[in-house]
Structures are given as structure tokens and as C-alpha cells.
Amino acid sequence: MSATYEPVIVGFLCNWCSYRAADLAGTARLHYAPNMRPIRVMCSGRVEPDLVLKAFREGADGVLIAGCHPGECHYIEGNLKALRRYVLLKRLIRQLGIEPERLQLVWASASEGTVLAEAVNRMTEQLRALGPLRWRQTVLGGDGHPAAAAGAPKAEAVATPMTEEA
Amino acid sequence: MQRYDGVAEEETIMSERVGVYICHCGTNIAGMVDVAEVTRWAGELPDVAIARDYKFMCSSLGQDLIEKDIKELGLTRVVVAACSPHMHEKTFRGAAQRAGLNPFLVEMANIRELDAWATDDKGAATQKAKALINGAIQRVLLHEPLEMITVTINPNTLIVGGGIAGITAALELANAGYHVYLVEREPSIGGHMAQLDKTFPTLDCAACILTPRMVDVGQHPNITLLAYSEVEAVEGYVGNFTVTVRKKASYVNEELCTGCGICEEKCPKKVVDQVFEAGIGTRKAIYRPFPQAVPKYPVIDRENCIYFQKGKCKACQIFCPTNAIDFEQQDKIIQFEVGNIIVATGYDPFDATRIPHYGFGRLPNVITSVQFERMVNASGPTGGRIVMKDGNPPKSVGIIHCVGSRDENYNEYCSRVCCMYSLKFAHLVRERLPDAEVYNFYIDIRASGKRYEEFYHRVMMEGTNMIRGRVAEVTDVARTADEEGKLIIQVYDTLFGEQRRIPVDMVILSVGVQPRKDARQVAQLFGLGCDFAGFFTERHPKLDPLLTMVEGIYIAGACQGPMAIPETVAQGAGAAARVAGMIGRGTVVMEPIKAFIDPEKCSGCRICNNLCPYKAIVYHEDRKISEVISALCQGCGTCVAACPSAAITGAHFTHRQLMAQVEGILWDVRQAMEVSV
């Protein structure tokens, strides 16, 4: 990564509310940070921890899960399942040495393009401040091999200045 | 580009031939994304047989291009990078199907709404487009051909709400020969329209035009009217909903009751009627909201009935000539099957007590517009006389517009009907009390309907005082002798540019239209979306205003947003037409996005059983495994995400497909990471 570090966020957007919120943000020409790369899922309840960890491992600096507001889920309460997983998953990533801010959950209804756009902007700024994730060192250890994980740098090390070459 | 390790690798057949189509959408995409560069780049990716860009992929020429390539180049997968799949996924699936390719082997990358339109950074937009396209390619490689599911449509329809929207929809469908269940919460259908006196701008008598329709509903052989009932549960999906309705105990046996009304006469308990008479009239503890009620059967209000409260009375039972009073009656639970549902639950008037400085509930002669409708109605509590609390007619009346509307403290939106009914009030006051002064306090006059503007002019010509400005306060604290004993309306007149104090005898607050108090619960019951205020959201605000996000469930009337009677009727009829179209077709195709449990992998842990919001997963005790009932599964994928044995597959959103999409979408950062480590 170079001095022009731009965080990359993978966004899991539910088909009914948040993806439509993102569509609306675009239709209304709300310009927001282009750092979020969306993946459509039918429901935020579909987002399994595997997918989130996969995104981090593939180089994402953050993962955003977006669903319908509680009580408005197209599938009645899939978003509440997502919320439960999210809380646990945040604990898990902390134990892996990943700052909890790198995983965020937002509720955005189909009419709330601005809510989604603001969430992406806010998260992008937070990740800029945190710097790149560098999964290989953070989680796998210095040489990128899982065996070295015990000696992996702690979370603080991640927040080193972003100009520093890995 | 290198291939990554992971689930996708060994099973991806290298012989897949992907066609990638990048749409310019005029300049909508091409203005921000370097489509030429993206096309060049995509053409060099492994598995990609052809990458093309075109001005409008959705045009017939664009679709032809794809169809020709599928046939001539033997494409096995297609990626279209264009707009939102909600816009054109159907279009491109159709193109694939025409060329003999299974429509589910097409994937869209949304580079318009989610990319080109959402940024002004060309470099970032182009990079993001590549990421989204690569995600789509990696995903589509693992797609499986799927078949749409055909479902038959039950020809019966549920209509929720017996206001003018529900009545119209019910009659349209019933007259077309289809059976309708009309569920109404109150003891009678009619809704808000039944409370009104005259309707703007034609000044038709509301009851005269409404009650014949109510009678038609009550007598129609194709309509099952379930009044004093509420929907408790809705299960199933388009074409096949199972509805559970609670018919509240009315303590009147409908088979014996003739609707003669003697019970109402004899009941000794008077109750202030907060619903139909809006608090200015009374009814009995056994009552029909109004004499023309449909159905004609009265109900006993248990809270106020002397027998239910004190154990003595039974006057109604004693006097009933047909012995129809049944104090032992219980709520009845009714279940039936329908194919489509129309939700027409209407609105609540804004609660004027929320604006204390207008004095409603505190100052005696401040009334709401709903109360005025009842007062001016010949069948209302005053017999149509406009009177103050002391029984005398007012000499001057102030009508305050936009109460609770166009106000960021309450509702930001315009309620759309208040201007016109306020002008109607001005006319009615002058008609009944020719000597009275009438003042209308408005912010803007919105008279945009058919013959509305003409009515506005007419009312002005009649000598109504129009004062432009939002009223600051209504007070009874007099400053001068003229103001003694009056209600003083304090307003900044924006045309005069000065503060004014107008003393009047009576103030009418033109309250706005709000979502029903329980709109969010109702939304949840039917799986609908609500906007910020709580009005139900339509599938598309312009092109699909009646269907909701749930196939088979339609909305009509003011539950969707403030609207006047003509639009409400149009929506009711429109929703009925949509439903009739569905019934006429007989079947509907549904996306085969369903979950499936591999019996070989299922460990029988039963975690998924309780997760499913549709109770679509059953556990087979004998085989110790769970199974998804396909007809009930809605395809949310919550069970897929939760299965610890990865035994559940969510069609079209499989674990492998999503993992591959994550890999694909992060191709560039992954590459950068490999270089840097």
C-alpha cells in the first residue's frame, strides 16, 4: 500500500431495504465515498461470519452489513438474526486483533439513501484514520503463515502510519 | 489475473465462456466510468470469451447483441454491467432465455446507481466498476441453471379496511365475479368518508354517494363482510395466503338481529363517541356508529356496558324482540385462503392536542376539522347547526390550515386535502350563517385537483377573508375591549408584513392526515415497508404505485400517503384491476430462490428450525434430520447462514457463489496485498 491509501469496504446489502437505499442514493446523485463495494444478499440475515472473515482475508479494510430497520425486515426478523451475529462477530474479530470499527452494521430503509451514503462516508473516514488492515500480519502473523499467529503484532500495530510500507 | 486459492478453484470448469457487456447508458455510466478501458480489461480476464460495450444494452439492439453472441460464440454465462438489477435483471434474463441460455446464468453488475451516479471521481468509479464486474464474473461462473416456480392463484381476495378505497376495490372484484373477504375493524364500513358532510369541490353529500355503495357491499353475494374484525395473522405467499381473522365478540347474534334499533333506544348508558362523532356527540353502550351502518347489527361496547361492568341491567336483552342479545358470545377466530391481499387501512387525523398553543382541548370553542364535519352534518349531533359551546351560532369563525402538516415539528409533508376542505368549510359556514365573518389562515393554497382552483375562486368571491401566514397562537387573553370573550388568533400576515390579532368566536383546526397509529404493526403483519412517517411504501413511486414489495399484496388509499377521495377511489379500483389481472392469469411464476437441506449433511441439530420466520423447516423425528418445505420458504437465507454443518444451500445465493463474489470484488486489493507481503 502506498501513501495514497484508500480503504476498501465490502458492503453486504439486503435486497429489499439497503440495496434499494443504495439505488436511491445513486438515483438522487448523492455523491459519497466510492470505497464501498456492494454485494447483494436477499437478507442481512444471510450474511454468515464466514463471508465477513473472507472479505477481511481477501484484503478488505472494513465490512459493512446493511439491512432493514428492526421491525421492517422483509423476512420479518432476519435483520435481528444479523444483529445477533454481528455482536458476536465483533467480539471475535477483536480477538483476532482487528479493530471492531472495521465491522459495522447499519439499518437503512429503501427510502433512506442518505442514511446509507452517510454510513459509508463515516466508515470510510474511520478506516482512513485506522489505516490499512494488513490481515496477513494482523491475523496470520509476520510471514503470512498461520503458525506464526501467536507472535502476531497486537491491534495497536495496525494503526501505524499509513505511509509506512508493509 | 491469477486465480486464487479457495473454494471456487478446483470445481470451476475452465471451459465456461463468459460474455461481459458494459452499458454506457448514454452518458449516465460512460460519463463517469471509462467504459473503453473497462471493456479492454474485462476482455483479457480468464474465462471471458467476449467483452463489449454499447450505448444502451437494454435497448432491443443491445439485447440482440447479447442473444447473437450467446448463439454464435457459444457463451455459457453472461455478465451485464449496467443499472440496478431491480431495473433490468428481468430484461437481460429474458434476452438470455430467448437465446437458449438459462436466465439464471446471467448476473448484473450495478455500475450505474451504485457507482457512476454515486461519485464524481472518474478514477475511483472506473476501478469500482472493474471490481463489481469481476465480482459478478466470479459469481456467475458458479451459477446453476434454475427453473422458475409456477404457482396457481387462489381466486379469493382479502381486502383490509372498509373505507372508500376498500369498498371500491371490493365491489370491483365482486362485480367481476371474484370472491372477496372484506375485513373492517369498526362495527361498520364507510371509513372517514362516512363522517363527512359535503365533499369538495362539487359539494356532493358524502353520505348520499357513499351509502348506496356500502349497501351494495353488504348485499353482494361475492363479498363476505367481516366487520368488527381484525386480521391476526397472514401466512403464505402470492397466490396462496392463509389469513386468520379475529371477529370480536359483539354480543349480538347476527342471525337473529334485524337491526331494528330498539336496543340502542333502551340502553340507559350514554357514552361520548370519540370515533365516529369525534368527541362531540354521544352514542349508547350498544350502538351502531351511524344509522346507515353496514352491517346493520349493533355491537356492545364492553367497557361501558352496565351489565358487563356491574353485572346488572340487560335492558337490551329484555327489550330485544328477536332475542338476539347474547352476553356469552366469545371472539371468533376465522381462517380462510386467499390469493391476493389489498391493504386499505386509511389514515388517522392529526392529534390537535399536540399543538398546545392552538388551544384544542383547553379553549372551549376550538374544534378540529373532523368535529366540524360532524357538527355541520345534518345527521350529526347538532343536526347540522353550527353552534358554540353555549348553543349560540358564532358570529365569526377562524379556520387554521396546515395544523400538523408542513411543519418540521410534526409532519413535514403536505396533507393535500386540508386546503380544499378548509375552503369547503368557509363556504358551508357562510351558507348556514350568512352574516358570519370567515377567516382562512393559510400558508399556501394548494388547489391543484380537477375544478379545485375554480372552487377556491368561488369561495373567495363569496367574501371569505384569506390571511396568509402560519398562526402563532390561539388565546383567550384579551388585550382590548373588542377582544373580550373572544378567541384571538395571533398571526404574522405575510402579505401585509405585520402581526395581526383577529378576534373570532370559533376556531376550526384543519388537522392533517397521518398514518394510522398502528401502521407499523400492520406493516409487520403483512411484511410491508413503511416510509419515515409510517405510510406504506409502494413498489415504485411512479410506475408501480399499488403493489408493495411483497408479491400479491397491494395498497390503496390514504394508508400509502395523504390523498383525496377521487384518488383513493382510483387506487381502490386500480388495486382491484391488478388483482383481477392476477386471477385472470391463473398462475404466477416465482423466483426459485429457496433453501434446500442436504439430508446427507444435516446433523439434525435443529438450529435452523427456530430461526425460520416462516416455519418452513420441519424436523423429521424418525430420520433425525430437518427439511425445508419449499412452498413456504421465502428464500431469505437466514438458515443457510446459520447451519453449522453447511448442509443448507440457498439457491442463487450459495455459499460458494458469495465467497467467489467476495474474492472477485477484491481482486485488486488482494493482488496488492500479495505484492506487499
Short mmCIF file of C-alpha atoms in Angstrom, two decimals, chain A residues 1 8 10 12-13 15-16 19-20 22-43 45-51 54-61 71-78 81 84-85 109-112 134-137 142-144 165-166, chain B residues 4-7 28 84-86 89 110 112-114 116-121 124-125 127-128 131-132 139 520 524 527-532 539 549-550 593 610-614 634-638 640-642 653-655 658-659 661-663 665-670 672-674 676-677:
data_model
loop_
_atom_site.label_atom_id
_atom_site.label_comp_id
_atom_site.label_asym_id
_atom_site.label_seq_id
_atom_site.Cartn_x
_atom_site.Cartn_y
_atom_site.Cartn_z
CA MET A 1 0.00 0.00 0.00
CA VAL A 8 -11.78 -0.77 0.71
CA VAL A 10 -17.16 -4.73 1.33
CA PHE A 12 -23.38 -6.68 2.23
CA LEU A 13 -26.67 -5.03 1.34
CA ASN A 15 -32.13 -6.83 -1.36
CA TRP A 16 -35.21 -5.10 0.00
CA TYR A 19 -29.71 -2.25 -1.71
CA ARG A 20 -32.67 -0.09 -2.67
CA ALA A 22 -28.09 2.46 -2.30
CA ASP A 23 -30.01 2.54 -5.60
CA LEU A 24 -31.86 5.60 -4.35
CA ALA A 25 -28.65 7.31 -3.26
CA GLY A 26 -27.39 6.86 -6.81
CA THR A 27 -30.63 7.92 -8.44
CA ALA A 28 -30.64 11.05 -6.27
CA ARG A 29 -26.99 11.61 -7.32
CA LEU A 30 -25.80 11.67 -3.72
CA HIS A 31 -22.08 11.56 -4.08
CA TYR A 32 -20.44 9.53 -1.35
CA ALA A 33 -17.17 7.73 -0.84
CA PRO A 34 -16.62 5.20 -3.65
CA ASN A 35 -14.82 2.92 -1.20
CA MET A 36 -17.72 0.56 -0.53
CA ARG A 37 -18.07 -2.38 -2.88
CA PRO A 38 -21.58 -3.77 -2.63
CA ILE A 39 -22.68 -7.39 -2.63
CA ARG A 40 -26.40 -8.03 -2.76
CA VAL A 41 -27.88 -10.63 -0.44
CA MET A 42 -31.57 -11.35 -0.03
CA CYS A 43 -31.49 -10.52 3.68
CA GLY A 45 -29.67 -12.47 8.00
CA ARG A 46 -27.95 -14.31 5.14
CA VAL A 47 -24.58 -12.76 5.99
CA GLU A 48 -22.67 -15.51 7.67
CA PRO A 49 -19.50 -14.85 9.66
CA ASP A 50 -17.58 -16.78 7.00
CA LEU A 51 -18.33 -14.14 4.40
CA LYS A 54 -13.40 -13.96 3.91
CA ALA A 55 -13.68 -10.30 2.97
CA PHE A 56 -11.07 -9.33 5.57
CA ARG A 57 -8.79 -12.13 4.42
CA GLU A 58 -9.10 -11.08 0.78
CA GLY A 59 -7.90 -7.61 1.68
CA ALA A 60 -10.92 -5.58 2.69
CA ASP A 61 -10.20 -2.93 5.30
CA GLY A 71 -39.43 -4.36 12.68
CA GLU A 72 -39.29 -3.64 8.95
CA CYS A 73 -37.46 -6.71 7.73
CA HIS A 74 -38.91 -8.13 4.53
CA TYR A 75 -38.41 -11.54 6.09
CA ILE A 76 -39.95 -10.48 9.40
CA GLU A 77 -36.83 -10.68 11.59
CA GLY A 78 -33.79 -11.73 9.55
CA LYS A 81 -30.53 -12.52 13.39
CA ARG A 84 -27.09 -11.10 16.97
CA ARG A 85 -24.36 -12.46 14.72
CA SER A 109 -34.71 1.52 4.64
CA ALA A 110 -35.44 1.75 0.94
CA SER A 111 -36.19 5.45 1.31
CA GLU A 112 -33.03 6.24 3.25
CA ARG A 134 -2.96 -5.87 6.72
CA TRP A 135 -4.71 -9.14 7.50
CA ARG A 136 -1.52 -11.10 6.84
CA GLN A 137 0.38 -9.51 9.71
CA GLY A 142 4.50 -11.68 10.13
CA ASP A 143 5.23 -14.14 7.37
CA GLY A 144 1.66 -14.65 6.48
CA GLU A 165 5.36 0.32 3.64
CA ALA A 166 4.43 -3.17 4.65
CA TYR B 4 -6.91 -17.57 -6.05
CA ASP B 5 -6.96 -20.49 -3.76
CA GLY B 6 -10.25 -21.23 -2.11
CA VAL B 7 -13.50 -22.94 -2.71
CA ASN B 28 -25.05 8.11 -17.35
CA SER B 84 -29.57 -1.87 -10.84
CA PRO B 85 -30.82 -5.44 -11.16
CA HIS B 86 -34.09 -4.12 -9.80
CA GLU B 89 -32.44 -8.00 -14.44
CA ASN B 110 -24.68 -2.39 -10.96
CA ARG B 112 -24.81 2.99 -12.54
CA GLU B 113 -26.77 3.56 -9.28
CA LEU B 114 -24.04 2.09 -7.10
CA ALA B 116 -21.27 6.14 -11.74
CA TRP B 117 -24.13 8.06 -10.16
CA ALA B 118 -22.74 7.93 -6.65
CA THR B 119 -19.37 9.59 -7.16
CA ASP B 120 -17.65 12.35 -9.10
CA ASP B 121 -14.24 10.66 -9.09
CA ALA B 124 -12.43 5.60 -8.48
CA ALA B 125 -15.59 4.96 -10.48
CA GLN B 127 -11.80 0.99 -10.51
CA LYS B 128 -15.03 0.23 -8.67
CA ALA B 131 -14.31 -4.68 -9.01
CA LEU B 132 -18.08 -5.06 -9.34
CA ARG B 139 -20.04 -15.40 -9.09
CA ARG B 520 -46.10 -0.17 11.75
CA GLN B 524 -45.17 -6.06 10.07
CA GLY B 527 -44.48 -7.75 5.66
CA LEU B 528 -44.81 -4.27 4.14
CA GLY B 529 -42.36 -1.41 4.28
CA CYS B 530 -43.15 1.98 5.81
CA ASP B 531 -41.67 5.32 4.93
CA PHE B 532 -40.29 7.63 7.58
CA ARG B 539 -43.00 -0.93 -5.14
CA MET B 549 -42.52 -5.16 -2.01
CA VAL B 550 -44.45 -8.35 -1.26
CA ILE B 593 -34.71 -18.64 -4.59
CA ASN B 610 -36.44 -21.96 15.20
CA LEU B 611 -34.62 -19.45 13.01
CA CYS B 612 -37.02 -19.70 10.10
CA PRO B 613 -39.52 -16.84 10.33
CA TYR B 614 -41.96 -18.77 8.12
CA GLN B 634 -39.27 -17.27 1.11
CA GLY B 635 -35.56 -17.51 0.39
CA CYS B 636 -34.14 -15.12 2.98
CA GLY B 637 -31.17 -17.39 3.64
CA THR B 638 -31.06 -16.94 7.40
CA VAL B 640 -28.21 -21.02 5.26
CA ALA B 641 -26.05 -18.61 7.22
CA ALA B 642 -26.72 -20.40 10.49
CA PHE B 653 -27.08 -17.18 -3.15
CA THR B 654 -24.98 -20.21 -2.33
CA HIS B 655 -22.00 -20.10 -0.04
CA LEU B 658 -20.99 -15.41 -2.43
CA MET B 659 -17.45 -16.41 -1.41
CA GLN B 661 -18.05 -12.80 -5.37
CA VAL B 662 -16.11 -11.57 -2.33
CA GLU B 663 -12.89 -12.81 -3.92
CA ILE B 665 -14.80 -7.93 -5.91
CA LEU B 666 -11.49 -7.61 -4.02
CA TRP B 667 -9.24 -8.75 -6.87
CA ASP B 668 -7.10 -5.60 -6.87
CA VAL B 669 -6.52 -5.29 -3.13
CA ARG B 670 -5.73 -8.97 -2.91
CA ALA B 672 -1.66 -5.50 -3.87
CA MET B 673 -1.52 -7.47 -0.64
CA GLU B 674 0.34 -10.35 -2.29
CA SER B 676 3.45 -6.22 -0.39
CA VAL B 677 3.78 -9.34 1.77
#
